[in-house]
Each structure stands twice: as C-alpha cells, then as structure tokens.
PDB file of C-alpha atoms in Angstrom:
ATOM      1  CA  UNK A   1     -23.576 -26.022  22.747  1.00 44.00           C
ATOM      2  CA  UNK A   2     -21.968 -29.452  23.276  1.00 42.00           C
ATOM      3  CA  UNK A   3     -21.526 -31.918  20.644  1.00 44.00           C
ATOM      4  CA  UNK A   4     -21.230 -35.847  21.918  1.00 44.00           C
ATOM      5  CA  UNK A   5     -18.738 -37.745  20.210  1.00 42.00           C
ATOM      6  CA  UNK A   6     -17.081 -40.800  20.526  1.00 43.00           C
ATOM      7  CA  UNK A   7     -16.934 -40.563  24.317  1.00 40.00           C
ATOM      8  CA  UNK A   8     -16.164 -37.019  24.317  1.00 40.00           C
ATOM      9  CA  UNK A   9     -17.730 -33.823  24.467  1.00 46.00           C
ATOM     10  CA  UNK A  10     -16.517 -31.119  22.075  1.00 43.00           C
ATOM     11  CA  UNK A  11     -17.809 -27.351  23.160  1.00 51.00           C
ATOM     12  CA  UNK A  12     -18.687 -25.339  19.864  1.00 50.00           C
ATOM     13  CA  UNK A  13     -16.062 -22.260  21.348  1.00 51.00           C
ATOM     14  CA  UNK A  14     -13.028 -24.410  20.617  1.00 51.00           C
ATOM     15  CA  UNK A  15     -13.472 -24.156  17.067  1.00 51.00           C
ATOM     16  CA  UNK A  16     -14.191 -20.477  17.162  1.00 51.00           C
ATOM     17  CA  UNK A  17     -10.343 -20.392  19.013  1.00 51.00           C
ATOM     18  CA  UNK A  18      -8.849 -21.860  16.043  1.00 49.00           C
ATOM     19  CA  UNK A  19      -9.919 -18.949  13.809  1.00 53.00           C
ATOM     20  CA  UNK A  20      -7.117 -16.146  14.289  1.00 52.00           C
ATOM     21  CA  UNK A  21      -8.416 -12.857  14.679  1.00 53.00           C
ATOM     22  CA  UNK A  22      -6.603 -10.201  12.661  1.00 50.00           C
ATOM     23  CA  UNK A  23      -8.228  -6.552  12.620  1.00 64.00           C
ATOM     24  CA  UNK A  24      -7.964  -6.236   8.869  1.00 81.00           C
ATOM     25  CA  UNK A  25      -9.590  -9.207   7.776  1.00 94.00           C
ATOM     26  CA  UNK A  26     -10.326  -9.306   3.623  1.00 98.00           C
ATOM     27  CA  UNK A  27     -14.497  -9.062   3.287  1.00 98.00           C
ATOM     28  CA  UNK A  28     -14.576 -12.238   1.041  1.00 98.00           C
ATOM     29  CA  UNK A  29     -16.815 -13.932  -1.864  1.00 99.00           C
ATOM     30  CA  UNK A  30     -16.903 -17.210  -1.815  1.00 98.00           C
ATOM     31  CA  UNK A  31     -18.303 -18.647  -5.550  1.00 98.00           C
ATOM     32  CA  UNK A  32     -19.133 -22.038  -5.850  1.00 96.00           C
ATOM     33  CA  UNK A  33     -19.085 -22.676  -2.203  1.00 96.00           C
ATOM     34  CA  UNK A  34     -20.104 -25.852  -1.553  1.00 95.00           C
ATOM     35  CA  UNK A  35     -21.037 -26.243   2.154  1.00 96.00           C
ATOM     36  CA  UNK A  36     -18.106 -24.497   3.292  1.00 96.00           C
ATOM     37  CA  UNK A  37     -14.654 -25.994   3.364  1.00 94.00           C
ATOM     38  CA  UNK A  38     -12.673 -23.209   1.544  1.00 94.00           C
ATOM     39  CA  UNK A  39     -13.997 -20.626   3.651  1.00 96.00           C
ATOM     40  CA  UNK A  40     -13.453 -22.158   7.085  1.00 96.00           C
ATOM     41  CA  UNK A  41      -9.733 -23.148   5.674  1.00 93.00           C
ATOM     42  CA  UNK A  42      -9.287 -19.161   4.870  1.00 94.00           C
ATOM     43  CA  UNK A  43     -10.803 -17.907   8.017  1.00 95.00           C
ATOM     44  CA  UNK A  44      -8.885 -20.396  10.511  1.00 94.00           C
ATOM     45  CA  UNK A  45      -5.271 -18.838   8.503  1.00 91.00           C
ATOM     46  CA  UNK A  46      -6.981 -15.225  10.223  1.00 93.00           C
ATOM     47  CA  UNK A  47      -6.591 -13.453   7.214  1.00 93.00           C
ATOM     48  CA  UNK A  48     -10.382 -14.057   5.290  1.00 96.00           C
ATOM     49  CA  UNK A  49     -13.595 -13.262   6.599  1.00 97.00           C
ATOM     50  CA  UNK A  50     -16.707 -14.535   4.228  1.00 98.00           C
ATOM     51  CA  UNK A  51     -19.285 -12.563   3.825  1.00 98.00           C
ATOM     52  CA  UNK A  52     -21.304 -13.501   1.002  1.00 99.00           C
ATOM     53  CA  UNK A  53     -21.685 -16.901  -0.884  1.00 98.00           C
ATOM     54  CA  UNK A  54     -22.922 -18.413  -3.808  1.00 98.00           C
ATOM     55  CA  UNK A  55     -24.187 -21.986  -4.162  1.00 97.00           C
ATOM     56  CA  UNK A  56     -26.325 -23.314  -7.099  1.00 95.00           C
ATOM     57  CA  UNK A  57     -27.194 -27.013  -4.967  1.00 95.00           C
ATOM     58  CA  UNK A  58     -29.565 -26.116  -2.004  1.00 97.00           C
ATOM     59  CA  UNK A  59     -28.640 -28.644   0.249  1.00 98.00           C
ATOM     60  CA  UNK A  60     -24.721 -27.229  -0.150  1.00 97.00           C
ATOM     61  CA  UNK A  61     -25.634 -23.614   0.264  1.00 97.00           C
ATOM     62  CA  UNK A  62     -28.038 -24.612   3.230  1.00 98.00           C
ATOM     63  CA  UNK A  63     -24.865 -26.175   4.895  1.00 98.00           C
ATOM     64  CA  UNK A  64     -22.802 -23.253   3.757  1.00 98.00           C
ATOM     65  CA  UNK A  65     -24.789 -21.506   5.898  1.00 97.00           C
ATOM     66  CA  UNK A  66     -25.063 -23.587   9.412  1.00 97.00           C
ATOM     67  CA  UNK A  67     -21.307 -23.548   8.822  1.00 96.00           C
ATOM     68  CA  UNK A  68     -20.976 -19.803   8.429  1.00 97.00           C
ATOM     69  CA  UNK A  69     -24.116 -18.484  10.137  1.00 96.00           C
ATOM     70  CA  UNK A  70     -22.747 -14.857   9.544  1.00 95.00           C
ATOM     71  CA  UNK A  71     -22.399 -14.843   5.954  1.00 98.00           C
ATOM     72  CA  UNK A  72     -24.705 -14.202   2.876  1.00 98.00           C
ATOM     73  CA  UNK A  73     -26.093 -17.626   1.196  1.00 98.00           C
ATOM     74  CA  UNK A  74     -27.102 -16.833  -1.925  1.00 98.00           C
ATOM     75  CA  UNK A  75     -28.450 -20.255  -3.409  1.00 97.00           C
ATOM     76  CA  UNK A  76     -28.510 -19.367  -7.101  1.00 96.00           C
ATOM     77  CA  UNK A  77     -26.673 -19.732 -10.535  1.00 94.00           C
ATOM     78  CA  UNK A  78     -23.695 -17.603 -10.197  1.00 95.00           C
ATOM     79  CA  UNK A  79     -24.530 -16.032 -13.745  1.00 94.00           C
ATOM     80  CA  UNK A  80     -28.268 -14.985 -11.996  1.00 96.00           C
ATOM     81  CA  UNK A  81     -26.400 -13.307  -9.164  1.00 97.00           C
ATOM     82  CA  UNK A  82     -24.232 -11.342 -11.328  1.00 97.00           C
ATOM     83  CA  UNK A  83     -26.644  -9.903 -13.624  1.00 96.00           C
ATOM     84  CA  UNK A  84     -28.946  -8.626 -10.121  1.00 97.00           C
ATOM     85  CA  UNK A  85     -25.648  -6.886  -9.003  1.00 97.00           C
ATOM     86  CA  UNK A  86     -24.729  -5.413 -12.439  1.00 96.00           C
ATOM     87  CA  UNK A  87     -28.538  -4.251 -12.690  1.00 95.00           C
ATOM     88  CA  UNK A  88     -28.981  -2.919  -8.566  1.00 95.00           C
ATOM     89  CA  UNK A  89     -25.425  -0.570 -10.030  1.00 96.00           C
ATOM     90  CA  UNK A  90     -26.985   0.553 -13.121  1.00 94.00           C
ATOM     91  CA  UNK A  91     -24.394  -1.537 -15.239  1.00 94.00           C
ATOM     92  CA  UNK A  92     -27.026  -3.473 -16.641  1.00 88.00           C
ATOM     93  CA  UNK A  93     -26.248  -2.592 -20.187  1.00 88.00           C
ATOM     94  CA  UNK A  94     -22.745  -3.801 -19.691  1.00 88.00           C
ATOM     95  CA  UNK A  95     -23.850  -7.356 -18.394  1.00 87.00           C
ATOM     96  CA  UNK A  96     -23.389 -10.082 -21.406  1.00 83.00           C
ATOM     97  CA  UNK A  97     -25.615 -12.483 -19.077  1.00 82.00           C
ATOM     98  CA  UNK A  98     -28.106 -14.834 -21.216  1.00 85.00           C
ATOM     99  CA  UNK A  99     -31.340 -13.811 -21.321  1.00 88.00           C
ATOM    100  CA  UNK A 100     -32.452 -16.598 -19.006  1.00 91.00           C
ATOM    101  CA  UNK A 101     -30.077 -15.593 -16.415  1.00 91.00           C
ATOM    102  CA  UNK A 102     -31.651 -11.820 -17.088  1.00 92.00           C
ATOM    103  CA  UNK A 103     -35.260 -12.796 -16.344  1.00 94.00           C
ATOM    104  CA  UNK A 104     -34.319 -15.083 -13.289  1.00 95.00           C
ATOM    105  CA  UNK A 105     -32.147 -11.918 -11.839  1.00 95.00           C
ATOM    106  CA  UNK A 106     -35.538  -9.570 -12.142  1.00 94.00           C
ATOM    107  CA  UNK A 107     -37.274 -12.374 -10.714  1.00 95.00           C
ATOM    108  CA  UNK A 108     -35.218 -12.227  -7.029  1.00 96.00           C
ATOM    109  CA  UNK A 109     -36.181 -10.285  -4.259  1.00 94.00           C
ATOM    110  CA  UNK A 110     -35.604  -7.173  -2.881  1.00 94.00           C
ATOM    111  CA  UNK A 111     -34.077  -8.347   0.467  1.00 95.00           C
ATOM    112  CA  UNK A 112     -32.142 -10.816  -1.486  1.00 95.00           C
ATOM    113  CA  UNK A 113     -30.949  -8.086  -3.995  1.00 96.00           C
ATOM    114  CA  UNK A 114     -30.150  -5.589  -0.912  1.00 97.00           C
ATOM    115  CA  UNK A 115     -27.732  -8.539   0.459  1.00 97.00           C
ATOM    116  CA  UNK A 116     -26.137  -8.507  -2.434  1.00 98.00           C
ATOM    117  CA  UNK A 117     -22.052  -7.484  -2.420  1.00 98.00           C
ATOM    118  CA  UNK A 118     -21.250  -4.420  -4.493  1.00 98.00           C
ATOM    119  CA  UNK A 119     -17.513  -3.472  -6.040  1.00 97.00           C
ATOM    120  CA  UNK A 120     -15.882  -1.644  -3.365  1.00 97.00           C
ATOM    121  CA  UNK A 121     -16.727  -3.975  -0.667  1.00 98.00           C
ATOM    122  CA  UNK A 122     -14.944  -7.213  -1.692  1.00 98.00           C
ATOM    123  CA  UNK A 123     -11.221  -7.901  -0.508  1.00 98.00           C
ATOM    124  CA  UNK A 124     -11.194 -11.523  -1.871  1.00 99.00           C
ATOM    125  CA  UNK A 125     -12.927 -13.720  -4.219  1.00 99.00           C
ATOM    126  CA  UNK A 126     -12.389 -17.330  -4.035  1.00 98.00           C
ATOM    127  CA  UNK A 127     -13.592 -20.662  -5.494  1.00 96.00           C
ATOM    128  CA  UNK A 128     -13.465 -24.072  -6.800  1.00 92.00           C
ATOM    129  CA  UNK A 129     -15.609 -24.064 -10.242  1.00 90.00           C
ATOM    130  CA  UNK A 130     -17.140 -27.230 -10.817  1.00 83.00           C
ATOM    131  CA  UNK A 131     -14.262 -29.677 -11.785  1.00 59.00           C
ATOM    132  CA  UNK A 132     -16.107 -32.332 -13.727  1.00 53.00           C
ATOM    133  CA  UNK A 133     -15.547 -31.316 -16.964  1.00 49.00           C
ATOM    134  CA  UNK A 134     -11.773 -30.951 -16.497  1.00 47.00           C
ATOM    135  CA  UNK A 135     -11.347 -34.643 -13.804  1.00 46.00           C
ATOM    136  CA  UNK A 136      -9.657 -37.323 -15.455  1.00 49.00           C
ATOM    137  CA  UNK A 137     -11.919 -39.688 -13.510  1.00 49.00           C
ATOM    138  CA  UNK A 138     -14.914 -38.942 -15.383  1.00 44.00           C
ATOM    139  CA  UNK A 139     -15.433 -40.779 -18.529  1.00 48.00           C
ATOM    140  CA  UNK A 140     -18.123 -38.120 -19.214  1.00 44.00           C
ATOM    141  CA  UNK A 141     -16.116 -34.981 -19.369  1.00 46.00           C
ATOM    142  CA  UNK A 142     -16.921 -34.314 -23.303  1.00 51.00           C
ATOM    143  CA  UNK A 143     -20.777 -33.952 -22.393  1.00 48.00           C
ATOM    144  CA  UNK A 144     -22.546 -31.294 -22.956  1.00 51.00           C
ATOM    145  CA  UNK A 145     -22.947 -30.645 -18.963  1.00 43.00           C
ATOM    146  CA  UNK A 146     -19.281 -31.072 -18.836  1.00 43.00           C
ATOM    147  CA  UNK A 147     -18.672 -28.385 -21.006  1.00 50.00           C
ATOM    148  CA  UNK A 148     -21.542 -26.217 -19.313  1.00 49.00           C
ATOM    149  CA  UNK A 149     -19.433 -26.900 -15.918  1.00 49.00           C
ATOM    150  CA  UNK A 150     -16.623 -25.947 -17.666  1.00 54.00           C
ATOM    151  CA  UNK A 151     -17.463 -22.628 -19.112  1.00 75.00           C
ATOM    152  CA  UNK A 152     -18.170 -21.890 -15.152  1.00 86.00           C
ATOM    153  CA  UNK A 153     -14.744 -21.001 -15.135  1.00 89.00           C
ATOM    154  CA  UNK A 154     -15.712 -17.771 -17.893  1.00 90.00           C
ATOM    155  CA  UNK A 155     -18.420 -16.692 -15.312  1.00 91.00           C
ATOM    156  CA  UNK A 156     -15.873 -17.060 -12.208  1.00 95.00           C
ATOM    157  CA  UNK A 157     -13.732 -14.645 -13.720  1.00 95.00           C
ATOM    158  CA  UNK A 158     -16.107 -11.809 -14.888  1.00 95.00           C
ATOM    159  CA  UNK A 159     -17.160 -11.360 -11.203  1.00 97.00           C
ATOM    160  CA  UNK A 160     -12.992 -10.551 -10.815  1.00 97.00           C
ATOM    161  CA  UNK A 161     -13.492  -8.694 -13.688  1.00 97.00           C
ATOM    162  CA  UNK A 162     -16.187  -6.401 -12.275  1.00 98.00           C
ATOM    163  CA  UNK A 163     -15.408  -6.579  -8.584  1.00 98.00           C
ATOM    164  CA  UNK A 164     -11.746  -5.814  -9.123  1.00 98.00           C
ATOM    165  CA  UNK A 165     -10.888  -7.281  -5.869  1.00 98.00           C
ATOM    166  CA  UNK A 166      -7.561  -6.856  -4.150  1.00 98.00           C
ATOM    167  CA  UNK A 167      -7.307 -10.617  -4.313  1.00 98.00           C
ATOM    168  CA  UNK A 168      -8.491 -13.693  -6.312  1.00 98.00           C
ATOM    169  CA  UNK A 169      -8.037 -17.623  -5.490  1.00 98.00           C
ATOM    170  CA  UNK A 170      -9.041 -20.422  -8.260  1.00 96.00           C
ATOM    171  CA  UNK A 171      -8.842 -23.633  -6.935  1.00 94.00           C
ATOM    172  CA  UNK A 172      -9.200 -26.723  -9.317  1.00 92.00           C
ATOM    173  CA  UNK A 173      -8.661 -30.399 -10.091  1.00 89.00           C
ATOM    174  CA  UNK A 174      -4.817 -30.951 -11.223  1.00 88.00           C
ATOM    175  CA  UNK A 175      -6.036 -31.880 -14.979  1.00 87.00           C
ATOM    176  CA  UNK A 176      -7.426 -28.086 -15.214  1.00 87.00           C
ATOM    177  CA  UNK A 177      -3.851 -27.204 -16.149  1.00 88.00           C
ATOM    178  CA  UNK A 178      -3.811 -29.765 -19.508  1.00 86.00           C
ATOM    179  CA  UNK A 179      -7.756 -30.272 -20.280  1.00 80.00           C
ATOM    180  CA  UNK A 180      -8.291 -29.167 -24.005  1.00 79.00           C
ATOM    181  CA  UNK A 181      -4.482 -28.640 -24.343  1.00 83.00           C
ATOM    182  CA  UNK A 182      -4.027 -26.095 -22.021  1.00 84.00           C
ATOM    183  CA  UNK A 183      -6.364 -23.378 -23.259  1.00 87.00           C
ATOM    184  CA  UNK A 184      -8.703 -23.096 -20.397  1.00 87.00           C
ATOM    185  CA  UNK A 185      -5.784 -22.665 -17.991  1.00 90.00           C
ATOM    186  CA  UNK A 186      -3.828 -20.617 -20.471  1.00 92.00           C
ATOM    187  CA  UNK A 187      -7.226 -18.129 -21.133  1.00 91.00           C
ATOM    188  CA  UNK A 188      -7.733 -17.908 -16.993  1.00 94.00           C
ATOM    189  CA  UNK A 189      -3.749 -16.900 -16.345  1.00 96.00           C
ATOM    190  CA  UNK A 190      -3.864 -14.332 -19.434  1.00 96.00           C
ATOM    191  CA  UNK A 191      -7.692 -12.943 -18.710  1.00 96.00           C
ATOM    192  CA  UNK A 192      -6.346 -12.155 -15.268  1.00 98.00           C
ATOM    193  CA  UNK A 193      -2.666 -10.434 -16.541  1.00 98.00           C
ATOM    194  CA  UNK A 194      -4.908  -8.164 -19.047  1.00 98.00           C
ATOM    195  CA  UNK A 195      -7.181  -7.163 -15.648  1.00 98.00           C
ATOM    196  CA  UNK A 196      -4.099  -5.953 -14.701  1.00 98.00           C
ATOM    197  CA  UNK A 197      -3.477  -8.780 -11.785  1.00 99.00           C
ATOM    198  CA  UNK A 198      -0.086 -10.241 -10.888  1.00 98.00           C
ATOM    199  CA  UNK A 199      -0.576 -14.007 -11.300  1.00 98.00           C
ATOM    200  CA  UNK A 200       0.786 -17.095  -9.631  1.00 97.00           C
ATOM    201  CA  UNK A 201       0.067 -20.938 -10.372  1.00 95.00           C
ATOM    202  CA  UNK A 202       0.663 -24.089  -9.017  1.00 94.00           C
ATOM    203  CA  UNK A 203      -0.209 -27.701  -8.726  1.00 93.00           C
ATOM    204  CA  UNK A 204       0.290 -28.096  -4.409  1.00 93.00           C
ATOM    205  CA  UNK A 205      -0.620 -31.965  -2.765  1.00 92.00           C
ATOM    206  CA  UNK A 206      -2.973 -31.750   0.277  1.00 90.00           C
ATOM    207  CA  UNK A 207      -0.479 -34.715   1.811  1.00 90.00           C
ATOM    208  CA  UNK A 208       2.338 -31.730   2.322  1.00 91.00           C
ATOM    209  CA  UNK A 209       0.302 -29.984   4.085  1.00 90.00           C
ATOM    210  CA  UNK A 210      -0.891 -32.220   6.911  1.00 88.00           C
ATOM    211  CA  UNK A 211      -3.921 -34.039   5.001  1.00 87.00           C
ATOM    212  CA  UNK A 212      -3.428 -38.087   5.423  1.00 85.00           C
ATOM    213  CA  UNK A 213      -3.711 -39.005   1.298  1.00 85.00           C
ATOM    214  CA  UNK A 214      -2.004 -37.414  -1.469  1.00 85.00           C
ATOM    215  CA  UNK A 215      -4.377 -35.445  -2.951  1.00 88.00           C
ATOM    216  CA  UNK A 216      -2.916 -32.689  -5.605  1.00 91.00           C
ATOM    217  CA  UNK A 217      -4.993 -29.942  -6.439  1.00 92.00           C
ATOM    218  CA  UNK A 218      -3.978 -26.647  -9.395  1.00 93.00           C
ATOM    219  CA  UNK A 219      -4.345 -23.049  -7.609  1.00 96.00           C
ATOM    220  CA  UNK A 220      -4.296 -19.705  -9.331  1.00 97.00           C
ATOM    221  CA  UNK A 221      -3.092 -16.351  -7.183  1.00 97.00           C
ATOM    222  CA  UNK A 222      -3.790 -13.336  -8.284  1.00 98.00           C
ATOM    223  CA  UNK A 223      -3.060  -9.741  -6.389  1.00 98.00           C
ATOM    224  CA  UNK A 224      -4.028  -6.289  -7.472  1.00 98.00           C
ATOM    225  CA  UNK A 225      -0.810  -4.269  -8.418  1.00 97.00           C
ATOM    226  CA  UNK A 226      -1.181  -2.022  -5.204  1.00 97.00           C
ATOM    227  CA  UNK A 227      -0.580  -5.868  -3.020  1.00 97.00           C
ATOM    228  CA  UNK A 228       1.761  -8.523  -2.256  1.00 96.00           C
ATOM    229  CA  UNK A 229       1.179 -11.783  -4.342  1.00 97.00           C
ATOM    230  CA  UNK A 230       1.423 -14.195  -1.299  1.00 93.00           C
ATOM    231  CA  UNK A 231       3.810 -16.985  -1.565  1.00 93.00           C
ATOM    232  CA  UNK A 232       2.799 -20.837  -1.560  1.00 93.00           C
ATOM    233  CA  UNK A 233       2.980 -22.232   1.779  1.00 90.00           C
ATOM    234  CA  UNK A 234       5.877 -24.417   3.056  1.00 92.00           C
ATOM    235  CA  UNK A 235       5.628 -27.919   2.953  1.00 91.00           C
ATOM    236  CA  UNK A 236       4.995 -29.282   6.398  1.00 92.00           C
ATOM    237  CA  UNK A 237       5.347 -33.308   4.951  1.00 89.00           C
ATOM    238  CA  UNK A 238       7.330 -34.805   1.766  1.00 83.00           C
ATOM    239  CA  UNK A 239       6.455 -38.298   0.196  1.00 73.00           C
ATOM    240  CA  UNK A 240       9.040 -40.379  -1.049  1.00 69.00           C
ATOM    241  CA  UNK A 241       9.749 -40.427  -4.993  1.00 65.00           C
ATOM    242  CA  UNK A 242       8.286 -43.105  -6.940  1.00 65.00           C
ATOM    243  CA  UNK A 243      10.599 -46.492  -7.478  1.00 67.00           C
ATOM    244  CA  UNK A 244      12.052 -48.199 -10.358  1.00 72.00           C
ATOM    245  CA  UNK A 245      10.503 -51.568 -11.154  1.00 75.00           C
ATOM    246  CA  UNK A 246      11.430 -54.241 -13.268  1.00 78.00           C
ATOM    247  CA  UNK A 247       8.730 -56.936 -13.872  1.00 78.00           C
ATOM    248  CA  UNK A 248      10.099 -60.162 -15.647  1.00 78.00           C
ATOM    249  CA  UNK A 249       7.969 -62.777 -17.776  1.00 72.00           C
ATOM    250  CA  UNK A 250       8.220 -65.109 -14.692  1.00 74.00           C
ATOM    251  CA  UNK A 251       6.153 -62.763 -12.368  1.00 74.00           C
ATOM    252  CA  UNK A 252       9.824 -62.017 -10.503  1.00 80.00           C
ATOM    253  CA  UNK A 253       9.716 -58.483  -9.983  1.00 75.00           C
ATOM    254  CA  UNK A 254      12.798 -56.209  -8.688  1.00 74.00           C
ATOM    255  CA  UNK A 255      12.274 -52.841  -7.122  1.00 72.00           C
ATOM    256  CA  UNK A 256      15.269 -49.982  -6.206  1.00 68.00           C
ATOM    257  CA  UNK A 257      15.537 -49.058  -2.425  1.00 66.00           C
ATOM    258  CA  UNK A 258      17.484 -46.651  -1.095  1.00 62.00           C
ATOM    259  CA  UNK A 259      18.850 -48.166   1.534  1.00 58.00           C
ATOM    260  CA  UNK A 260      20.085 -51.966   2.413  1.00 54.00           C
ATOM    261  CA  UNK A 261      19.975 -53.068   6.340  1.00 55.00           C
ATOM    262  CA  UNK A 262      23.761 -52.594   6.283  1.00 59.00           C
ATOM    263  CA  UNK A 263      23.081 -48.418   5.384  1.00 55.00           C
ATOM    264  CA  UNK A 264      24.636 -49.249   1.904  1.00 51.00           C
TER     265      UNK A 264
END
C-alpha cells in the first residue's frame, strides 16, 4: 500500500527494509506500550521481535497494534494481566495482586487468556512506566494518581520477577533517578541484583543519538547471568557545554566563547 505525502509516495515495504533480520531474534514483552515507539526502535536495531503488549489506554494499545499487526495487544491494567498468567500456570496462590485486579483477571476471556505469554517464552521485557509521578514538569506529582503511576514501577518489575527473562529494559524520565531521594531508583537497581540480574544505568540524551532536541531520558539494563550486559551505544552527535555568563545591574551581559575570529 502507498501512502501520499507531501508530493511523494512512500511504499509500506521500505519500512519493513529498515528492520534487520537476525535469526535469533529475543520474543519480547513490551509493558506500558504506548502505541508503539519502543518496539519499532528495538525491532529496526534486528535484535527484538514483540510479541505481546500491554496497554491500559485503548486508543494507545489500538495503535500499538496497526503499528505491530503481528503482536499480542492486550489492552488492560498490567496488574490484571499478571494475575490471568499467574492463575492459567497454577501460581495463583503466589500472586500478591489486589483483589480488584483478581476479579477483573477471572473476568477475561479464554482466547484472551490463551494469548497470553508464559515464563519460558519471553527473551526481553521492556518499558517506559508511566513517568508522571517522577517529571519535574508536573506540578502534580505528589497526587494520589501520581503516586498510583508511580508504584507502576513495583508491578513492572514482578513480571521480571516471574518471567525471569534473559533481558530487561526500564526506560524513564531523567528525574526517576532523584524523585523521593533516590529510593525508587535505588529499590529498582537492588530488586533486580537480588533476582540475580547484572545491572546497568544511565541517563543517555536522544540529541546524541540523531534526534533534533536534547531530550535526556534514565535507562536501566539488566542481563541474566548466563548473557552479555550490552553496552550503551556510541554517541553519533555531542552538544557544546554550557557557557559562563556574567549579567551586570546595567543589563550588560558577558558570555565566554571559545574561540575569537583571530582562532585565539
């Protein structure tokens, strides 16, 4: 099918090309999927293929899923979708789910429940848990749907905890490192050491990597002891280092450059 732009024609195939094709693609999870962005970044690198996702906002997951046609849409609270896996494996008495999320779990169907992933089949789990609890741009992040958001982030990793995957991505706002002094971020890196995982962290800018606006997001790695914890990506761009300004009480202002016409 042929898409008309901006007088041009763009053929749906060219996209596909973009996607390397590896034979041992990782069977992904994609939590918290929005309509998609994560898991076409991961698939075009050749190494992720996603197979199931979960979305809680229907007109995400129903993107999610003209984006990725051959993936799993599950449009449910992530805490629902748990509880009907740890119930279809007879680990129901180990699931600490609220009894809300219980009932809704009994309440899906049983084509939805046979879609379901179970632990042996996921490679990769990877997300973004709603950031508006920990973004400094919202004045709100002390309300109580903040703090529901942010305890998304608890739920995110029991499904490493059960699924065990080989590997695990957490992708966040940069203030997820310092909200509430640290202890969300610290809980997170130590909850995945005591699983067992190897653990890498880091706060990487969009901007280096070929996006036009500086835009840094935190990322958590983590690799199964059995795998290679992959290595942050090279920089492909750098942005130059903030200046030195003086202001003075006349509105004259003096700035540091680094250069004068002359190359002094």
């Amino acid at each position: 099918r042929k898409k008309k732009g901006k007088g041009k024609e763009v053929d749906d195939n060219e996209n596909l090309d973009d996607k390397k094709s590896f034979k041992n693609q990782l069977a992904t999870l994609d939590i918290f999927a929005g309509c998609g962005g994560l898991s076409e970044g991961l698939e075009r690198s050749g190494v992720s293929q996603t197979k199931w996702a979960i979305e809680y906002e229907e007109p995400a997951g129903e993107a999610f899923n003209l984006n990725h046609p051959e993936a799993s849409v599950f449009v449910n609270n992530c805490n629902v979708i748990l509880s009907a896996i740890m119930s279809a494996c007879g680990d129901e008495d180990d699931c600490m789910s609220t009894p809300e999320a219980s009932d809704q779990a009994k309440k899906l169907d049983e084509n939805e429940i046979n879609k379901l992933p179970r632990p042996g089949q996921v490679d990769f789990i990877n997300g973004g848990p709603p950031c508006q609890g920990f973004s400094g741009m919202n004045r709100f992040n002390k309300s109580a749907w903040s703090k529901v958001q942010c305890e998304m982030i608890l739920a995110f990793l029991s499904f490493a905890d059960y699924f065990r995957p080989k590997y695990f991505l957490l992708e966040n706002v940069r203030n997820f490192v310092s909200f509430n002094k640290g202890q969300t971020f610290r809980l997170a890196i130590a909850s995945l050491l005591e699983m067992g995982y190897q653990v890498r962290f880091g706060i990487l800018d969009a901007g280096a990597f070929g996006v036009s606006q500086s835009r840094k997001r935190a990322f958590i790695w983590a690799a199964s002891p059995e795998e290679t914890l992959p290595d942050w990506p090279e920089p492909m761009h750098v942005f130059a280092g903030s200046e030195l300004k003086i202001s003075l009480g006349s509105g004259t202002q003096y700035a540091a450059v680094r250069s004068t016409a002359t190359g002094a």
